[in-house]
PDB file of C-alpha atoms in Angstrom:
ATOM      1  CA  UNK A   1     140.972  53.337 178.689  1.00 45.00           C
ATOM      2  CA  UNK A   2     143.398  53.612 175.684  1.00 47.00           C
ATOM      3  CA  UNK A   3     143.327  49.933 174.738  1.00 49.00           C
ATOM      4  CA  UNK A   4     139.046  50.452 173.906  1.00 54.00           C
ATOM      5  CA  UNK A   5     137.955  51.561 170.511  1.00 59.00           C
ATOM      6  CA  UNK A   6     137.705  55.038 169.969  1.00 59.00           C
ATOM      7  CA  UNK A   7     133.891  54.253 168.325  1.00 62.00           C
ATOM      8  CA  UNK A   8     132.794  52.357 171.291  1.00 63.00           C
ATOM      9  CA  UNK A   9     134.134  55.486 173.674  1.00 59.00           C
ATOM     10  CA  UNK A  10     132.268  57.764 171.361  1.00 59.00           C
ATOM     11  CA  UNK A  11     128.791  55.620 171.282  1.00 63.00           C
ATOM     12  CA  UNK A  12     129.170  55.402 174.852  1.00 63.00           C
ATOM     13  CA  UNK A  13     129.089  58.943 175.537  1.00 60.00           C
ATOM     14  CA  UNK A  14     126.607  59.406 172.887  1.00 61.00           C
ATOM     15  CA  UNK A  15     124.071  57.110 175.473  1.00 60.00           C
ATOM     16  CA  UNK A  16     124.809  58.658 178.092  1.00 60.00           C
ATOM     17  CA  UNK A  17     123.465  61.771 177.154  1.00 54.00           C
ATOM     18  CA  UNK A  18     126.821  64.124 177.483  1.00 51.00           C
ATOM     19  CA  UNK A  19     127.224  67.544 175.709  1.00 52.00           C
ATOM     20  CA  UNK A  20     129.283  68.112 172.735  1.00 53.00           C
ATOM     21  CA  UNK A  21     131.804  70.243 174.401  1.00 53.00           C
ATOM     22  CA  UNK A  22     132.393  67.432 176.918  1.00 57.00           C
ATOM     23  CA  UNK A  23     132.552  64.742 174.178  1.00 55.00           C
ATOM     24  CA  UNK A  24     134.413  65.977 172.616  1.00 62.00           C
ATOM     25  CA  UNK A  25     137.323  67.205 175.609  1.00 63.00           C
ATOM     26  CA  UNK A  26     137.071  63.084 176.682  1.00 62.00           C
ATOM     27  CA  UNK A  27     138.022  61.938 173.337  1.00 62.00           C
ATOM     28  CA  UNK A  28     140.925  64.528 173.110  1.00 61.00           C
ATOM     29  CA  UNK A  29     142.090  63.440 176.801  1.00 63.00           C
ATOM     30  CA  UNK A  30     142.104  59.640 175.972  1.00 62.00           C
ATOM     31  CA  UNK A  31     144.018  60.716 172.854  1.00 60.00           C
ATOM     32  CA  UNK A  32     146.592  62.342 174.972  1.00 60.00           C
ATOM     33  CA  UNK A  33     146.692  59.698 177.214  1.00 60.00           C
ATOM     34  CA  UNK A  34     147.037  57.077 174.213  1.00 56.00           C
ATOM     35  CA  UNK A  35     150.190  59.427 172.847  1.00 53.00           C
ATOM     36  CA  UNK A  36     152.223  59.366 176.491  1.00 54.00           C
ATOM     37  CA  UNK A  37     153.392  55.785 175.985  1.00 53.00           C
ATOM     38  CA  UNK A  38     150.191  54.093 176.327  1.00 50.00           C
ATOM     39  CA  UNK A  39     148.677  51.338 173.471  1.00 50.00           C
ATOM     40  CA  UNK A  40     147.632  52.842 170.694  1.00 47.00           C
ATOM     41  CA  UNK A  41     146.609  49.946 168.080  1.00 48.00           C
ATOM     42  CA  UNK A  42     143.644  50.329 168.429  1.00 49.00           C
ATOM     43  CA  UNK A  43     142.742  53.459 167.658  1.00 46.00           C
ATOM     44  CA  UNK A  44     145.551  53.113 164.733  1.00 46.00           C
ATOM     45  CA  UNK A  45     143.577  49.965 163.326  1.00 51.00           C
ATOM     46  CA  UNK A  46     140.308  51.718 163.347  1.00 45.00           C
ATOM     47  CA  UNK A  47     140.952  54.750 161.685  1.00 43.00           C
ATOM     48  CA  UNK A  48     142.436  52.271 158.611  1.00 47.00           C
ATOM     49  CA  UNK A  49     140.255  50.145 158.595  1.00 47.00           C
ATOM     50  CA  UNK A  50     137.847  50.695 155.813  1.00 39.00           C
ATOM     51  CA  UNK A  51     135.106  48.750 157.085  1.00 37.00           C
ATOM     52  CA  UNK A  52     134.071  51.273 159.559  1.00 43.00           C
ATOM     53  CA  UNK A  53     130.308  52.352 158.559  1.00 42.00           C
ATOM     54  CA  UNK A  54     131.270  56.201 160.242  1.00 40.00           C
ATOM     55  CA  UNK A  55     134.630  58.250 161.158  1.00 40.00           C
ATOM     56  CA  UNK A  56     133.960  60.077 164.267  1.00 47.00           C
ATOM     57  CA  UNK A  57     133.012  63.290 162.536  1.00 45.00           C
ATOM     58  CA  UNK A  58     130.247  61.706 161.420  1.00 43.00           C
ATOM     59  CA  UNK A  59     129.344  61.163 164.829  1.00 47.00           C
ATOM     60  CA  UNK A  60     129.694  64.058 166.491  1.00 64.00           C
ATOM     61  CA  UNK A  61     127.416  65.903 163.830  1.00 70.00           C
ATOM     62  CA  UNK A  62     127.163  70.187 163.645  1.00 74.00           C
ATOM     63  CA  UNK A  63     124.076  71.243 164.521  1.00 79.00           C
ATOM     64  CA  UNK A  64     123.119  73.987 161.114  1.00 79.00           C
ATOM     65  CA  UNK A  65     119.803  76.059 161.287  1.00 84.00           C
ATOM     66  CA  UNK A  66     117.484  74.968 158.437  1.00 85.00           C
ATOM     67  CA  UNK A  67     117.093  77.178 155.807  1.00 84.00           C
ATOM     68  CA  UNK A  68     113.904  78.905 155.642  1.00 82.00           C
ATOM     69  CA  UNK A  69     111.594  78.156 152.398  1.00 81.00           C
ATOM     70  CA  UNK A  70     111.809  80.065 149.196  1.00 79.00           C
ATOM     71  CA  UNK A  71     108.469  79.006 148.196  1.00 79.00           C
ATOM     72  CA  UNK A  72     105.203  78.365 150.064  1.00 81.00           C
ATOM     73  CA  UNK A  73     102.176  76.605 148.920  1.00 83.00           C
ATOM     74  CA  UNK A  74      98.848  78.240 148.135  1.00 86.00           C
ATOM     75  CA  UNK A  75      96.985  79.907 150.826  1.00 87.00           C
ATOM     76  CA  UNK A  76      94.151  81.400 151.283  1.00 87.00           C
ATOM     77  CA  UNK A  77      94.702  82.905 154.890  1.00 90.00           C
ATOM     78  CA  UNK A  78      97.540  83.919 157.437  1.00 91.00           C
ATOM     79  CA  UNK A  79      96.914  81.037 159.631  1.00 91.00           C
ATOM     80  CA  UNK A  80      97.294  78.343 156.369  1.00 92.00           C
ATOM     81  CA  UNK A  81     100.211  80.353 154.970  1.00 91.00           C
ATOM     82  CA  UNK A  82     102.132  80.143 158.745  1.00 93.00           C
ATOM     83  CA  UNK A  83     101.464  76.392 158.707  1.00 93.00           C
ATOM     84  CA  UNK A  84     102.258  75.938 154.888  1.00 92.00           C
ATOM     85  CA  UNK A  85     105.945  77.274 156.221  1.00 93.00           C
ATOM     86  CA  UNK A  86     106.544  75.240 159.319  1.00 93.00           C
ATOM     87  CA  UNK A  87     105.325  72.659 157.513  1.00 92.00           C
ATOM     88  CA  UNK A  88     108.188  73.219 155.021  1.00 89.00           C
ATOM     89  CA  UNK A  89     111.600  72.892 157.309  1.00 90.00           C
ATOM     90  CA  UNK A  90     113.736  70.929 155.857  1.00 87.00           C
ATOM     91  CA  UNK A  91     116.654  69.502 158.617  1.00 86.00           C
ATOM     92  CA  UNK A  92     118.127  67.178 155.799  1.00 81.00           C
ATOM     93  CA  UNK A  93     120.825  64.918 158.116  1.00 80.00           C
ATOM     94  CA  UNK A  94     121.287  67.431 161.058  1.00 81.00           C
ATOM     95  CA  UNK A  95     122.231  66.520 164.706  1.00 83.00           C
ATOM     96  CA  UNK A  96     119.368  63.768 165.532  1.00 88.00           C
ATOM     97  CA  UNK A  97     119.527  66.832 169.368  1.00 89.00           C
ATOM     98  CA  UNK A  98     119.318  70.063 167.797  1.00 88.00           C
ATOM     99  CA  UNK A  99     116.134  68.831 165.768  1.00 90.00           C
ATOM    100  CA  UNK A 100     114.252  67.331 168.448  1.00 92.00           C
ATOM    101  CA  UNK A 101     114.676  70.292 170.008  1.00 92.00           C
ATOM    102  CA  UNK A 102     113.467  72.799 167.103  1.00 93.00           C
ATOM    103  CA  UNK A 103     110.941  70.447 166.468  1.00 94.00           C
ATOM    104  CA  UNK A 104     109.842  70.703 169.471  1.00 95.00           C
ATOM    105  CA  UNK A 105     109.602  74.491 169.375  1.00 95.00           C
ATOM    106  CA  UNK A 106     107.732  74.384 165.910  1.00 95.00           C
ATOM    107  CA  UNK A 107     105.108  71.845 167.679  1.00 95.00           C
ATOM    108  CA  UNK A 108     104.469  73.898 170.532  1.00 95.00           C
ATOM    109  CA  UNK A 109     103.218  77.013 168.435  1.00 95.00           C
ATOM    110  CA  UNK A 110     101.804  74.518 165.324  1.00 95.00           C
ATOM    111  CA  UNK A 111      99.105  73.542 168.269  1.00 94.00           C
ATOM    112  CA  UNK A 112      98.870  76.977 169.855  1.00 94.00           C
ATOM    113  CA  UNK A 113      98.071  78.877 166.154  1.00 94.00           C
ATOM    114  CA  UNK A 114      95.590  75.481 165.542  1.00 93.00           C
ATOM    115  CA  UNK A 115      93.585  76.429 168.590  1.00 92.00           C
ATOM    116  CA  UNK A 116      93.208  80.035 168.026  1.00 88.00           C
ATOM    117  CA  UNK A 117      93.973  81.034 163.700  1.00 86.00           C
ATOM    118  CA  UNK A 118      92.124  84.489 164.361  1.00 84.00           C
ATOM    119  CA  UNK A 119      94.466  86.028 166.711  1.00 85.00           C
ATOM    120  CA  UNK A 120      98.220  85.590 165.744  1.00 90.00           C
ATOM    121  CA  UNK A 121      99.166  88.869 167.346  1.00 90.00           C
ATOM    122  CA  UNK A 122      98.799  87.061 170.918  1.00 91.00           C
ATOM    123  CA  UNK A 123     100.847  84.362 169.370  1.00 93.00           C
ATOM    124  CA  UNK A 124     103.706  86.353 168.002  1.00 93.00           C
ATOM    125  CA  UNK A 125     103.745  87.833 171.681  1.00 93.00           C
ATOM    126  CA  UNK A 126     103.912  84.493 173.576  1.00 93.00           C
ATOM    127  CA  UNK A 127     106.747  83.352 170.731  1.00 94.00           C
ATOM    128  CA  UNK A 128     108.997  86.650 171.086  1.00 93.00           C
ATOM    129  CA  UNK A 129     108.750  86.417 174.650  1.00 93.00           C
ATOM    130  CA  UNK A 130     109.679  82.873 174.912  1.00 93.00           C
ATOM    131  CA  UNK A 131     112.681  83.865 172.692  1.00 93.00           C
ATOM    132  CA  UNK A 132     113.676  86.460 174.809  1.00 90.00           C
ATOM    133  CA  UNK A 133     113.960  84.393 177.376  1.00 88.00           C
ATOM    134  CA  UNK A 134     115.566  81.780 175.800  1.00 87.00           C
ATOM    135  CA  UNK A 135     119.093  83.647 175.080  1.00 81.00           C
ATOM    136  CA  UNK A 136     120.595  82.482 177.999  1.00 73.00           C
ATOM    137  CA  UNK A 137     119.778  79.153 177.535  1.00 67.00           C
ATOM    138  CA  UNK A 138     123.099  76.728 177.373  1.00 67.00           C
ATOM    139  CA  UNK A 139     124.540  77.003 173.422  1.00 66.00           C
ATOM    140  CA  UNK A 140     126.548  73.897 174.422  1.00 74.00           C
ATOM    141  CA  UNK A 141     123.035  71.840 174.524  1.00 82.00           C
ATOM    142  CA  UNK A 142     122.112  70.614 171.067  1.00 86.00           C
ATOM    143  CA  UNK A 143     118.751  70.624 171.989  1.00 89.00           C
ATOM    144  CA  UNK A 144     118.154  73.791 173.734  1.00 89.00           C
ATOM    145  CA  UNK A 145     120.219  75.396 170.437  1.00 89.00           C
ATOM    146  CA  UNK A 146     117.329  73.746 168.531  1.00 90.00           C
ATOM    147  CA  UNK A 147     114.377  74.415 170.396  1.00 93.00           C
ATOM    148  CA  UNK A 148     115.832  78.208 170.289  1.00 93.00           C
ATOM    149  CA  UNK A 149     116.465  78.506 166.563  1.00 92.00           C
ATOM    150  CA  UNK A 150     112.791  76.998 166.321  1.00 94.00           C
ATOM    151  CA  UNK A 151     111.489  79.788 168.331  1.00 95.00           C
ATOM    152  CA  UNK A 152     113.574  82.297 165.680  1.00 95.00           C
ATOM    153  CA  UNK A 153     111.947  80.341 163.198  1.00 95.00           C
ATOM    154  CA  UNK A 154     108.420  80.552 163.820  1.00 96.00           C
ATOM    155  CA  UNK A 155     109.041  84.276 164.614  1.00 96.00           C
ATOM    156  CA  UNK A 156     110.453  83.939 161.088  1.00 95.00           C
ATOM    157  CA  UNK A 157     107.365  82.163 159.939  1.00 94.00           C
ATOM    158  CA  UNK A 158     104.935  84.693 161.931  1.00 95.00           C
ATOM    159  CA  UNK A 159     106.582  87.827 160.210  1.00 94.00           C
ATOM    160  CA  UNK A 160     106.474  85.950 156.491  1.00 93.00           C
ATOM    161  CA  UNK A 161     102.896  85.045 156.567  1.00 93.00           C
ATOM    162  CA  UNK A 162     102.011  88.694 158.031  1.00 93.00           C
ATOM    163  CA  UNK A 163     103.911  89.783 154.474  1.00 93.00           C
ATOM    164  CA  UNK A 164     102.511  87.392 152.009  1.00 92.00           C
ATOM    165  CA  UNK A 165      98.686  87.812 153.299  1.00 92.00           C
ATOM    166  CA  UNK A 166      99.090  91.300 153.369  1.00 93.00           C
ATOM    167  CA  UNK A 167     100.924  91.020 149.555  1.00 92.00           C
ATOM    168  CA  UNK A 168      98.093  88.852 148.326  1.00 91.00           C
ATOM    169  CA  UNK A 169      95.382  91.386 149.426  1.00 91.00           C
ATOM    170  CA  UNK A 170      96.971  93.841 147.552  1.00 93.00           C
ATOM    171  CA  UNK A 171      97.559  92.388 144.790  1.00 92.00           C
ATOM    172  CA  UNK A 172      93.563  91.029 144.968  1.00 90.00           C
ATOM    173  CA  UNK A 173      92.350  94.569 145.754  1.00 92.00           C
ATOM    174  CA  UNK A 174      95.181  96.183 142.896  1.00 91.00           C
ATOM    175  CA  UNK A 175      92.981  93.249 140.381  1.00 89.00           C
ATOM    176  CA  UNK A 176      89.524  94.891 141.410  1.00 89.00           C
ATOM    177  CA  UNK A 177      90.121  97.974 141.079  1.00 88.00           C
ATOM    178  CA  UNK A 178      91.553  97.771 137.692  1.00 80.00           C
TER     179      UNK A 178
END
């Protein structure tokens, strides 16, 4: 096992599916194994060679929440404000996991909210809920880290669009009355 490239080890358990956490404790075992005597060349020759497209940081990427938008297009109603937002995420190069997962999360309620945009109080129950329940999910899973920071952000995006309707009908009623 010490004689195979380190990137090959890495892609391997990348297929197969394998957490972070245990990626990450088979690459430091092989490593240890490599250090008591065994060949190490090749793991020697492939961290200098330049050549190499990625180190192996790059493939074991951090899974970071995306940031919530500063700005939201024009709206006209709660329901096209709340879409306007999850429409927004940005996940710039996150873990390829953690944003199928919150993707995931942000398509479940996208279709829920299309199906009924006159009652988002039943929505923001089914969401919190969900979230709730959620907590103990495994934080060592890229994707269910993903698909529960997308539940935290369409809570997120449920509170926001309550604000900025609510802000807009002021400021429309503050216009009319003056």
């Amino acid at each position: 096992m010490a004689q195979q490239d380190i990137y090959k080890l890495v892609a391997e358990m990348n297929k197969n599916n394998v957490s972070e956490n245990k990626k990450i404790d088979d690459i430091y075992d092989m490593l240890d194994n490599i250090g008591k005597g065994n060949d190490y060349s090749t793991v020697n020759e492939n961290f200098s060679n330049e050549k190499k497209s990625a180190t192996l940081k790059d493939m074991i990427k951090p899974a970071i929440k995306p940031k919530f938008p500063t700005s939201i297009r024009a709206f006209d109603n709660r329901s096209d404000c709340f879409f306007n937002i999850l429409e927004a995420v940005d996940y710039g190069s996150n873990n390829e996991e953690y944003v199928k997962g919150h993707r995931t999360a942000l398509e479940k309620y996208y279709e829920i909210a299309k199906n009924n945009t006159k009652n988002f109080i039943t929505l923001e129950g089914q969401v919190s809920d969900e979230y709730d329940n959620q907590r103990m999910a495994n934080n060592n899973d890229n994707f269910a880290l993903g698909y529960y920071d997308g539940l935290e952000y369409v809570l997120r995006a449920l509170d926001k669009s309550r604000d900025l309707i609510a802000k807009k009908i002021y400021e429309n009623l503050l216009k009319e009355l003056n």
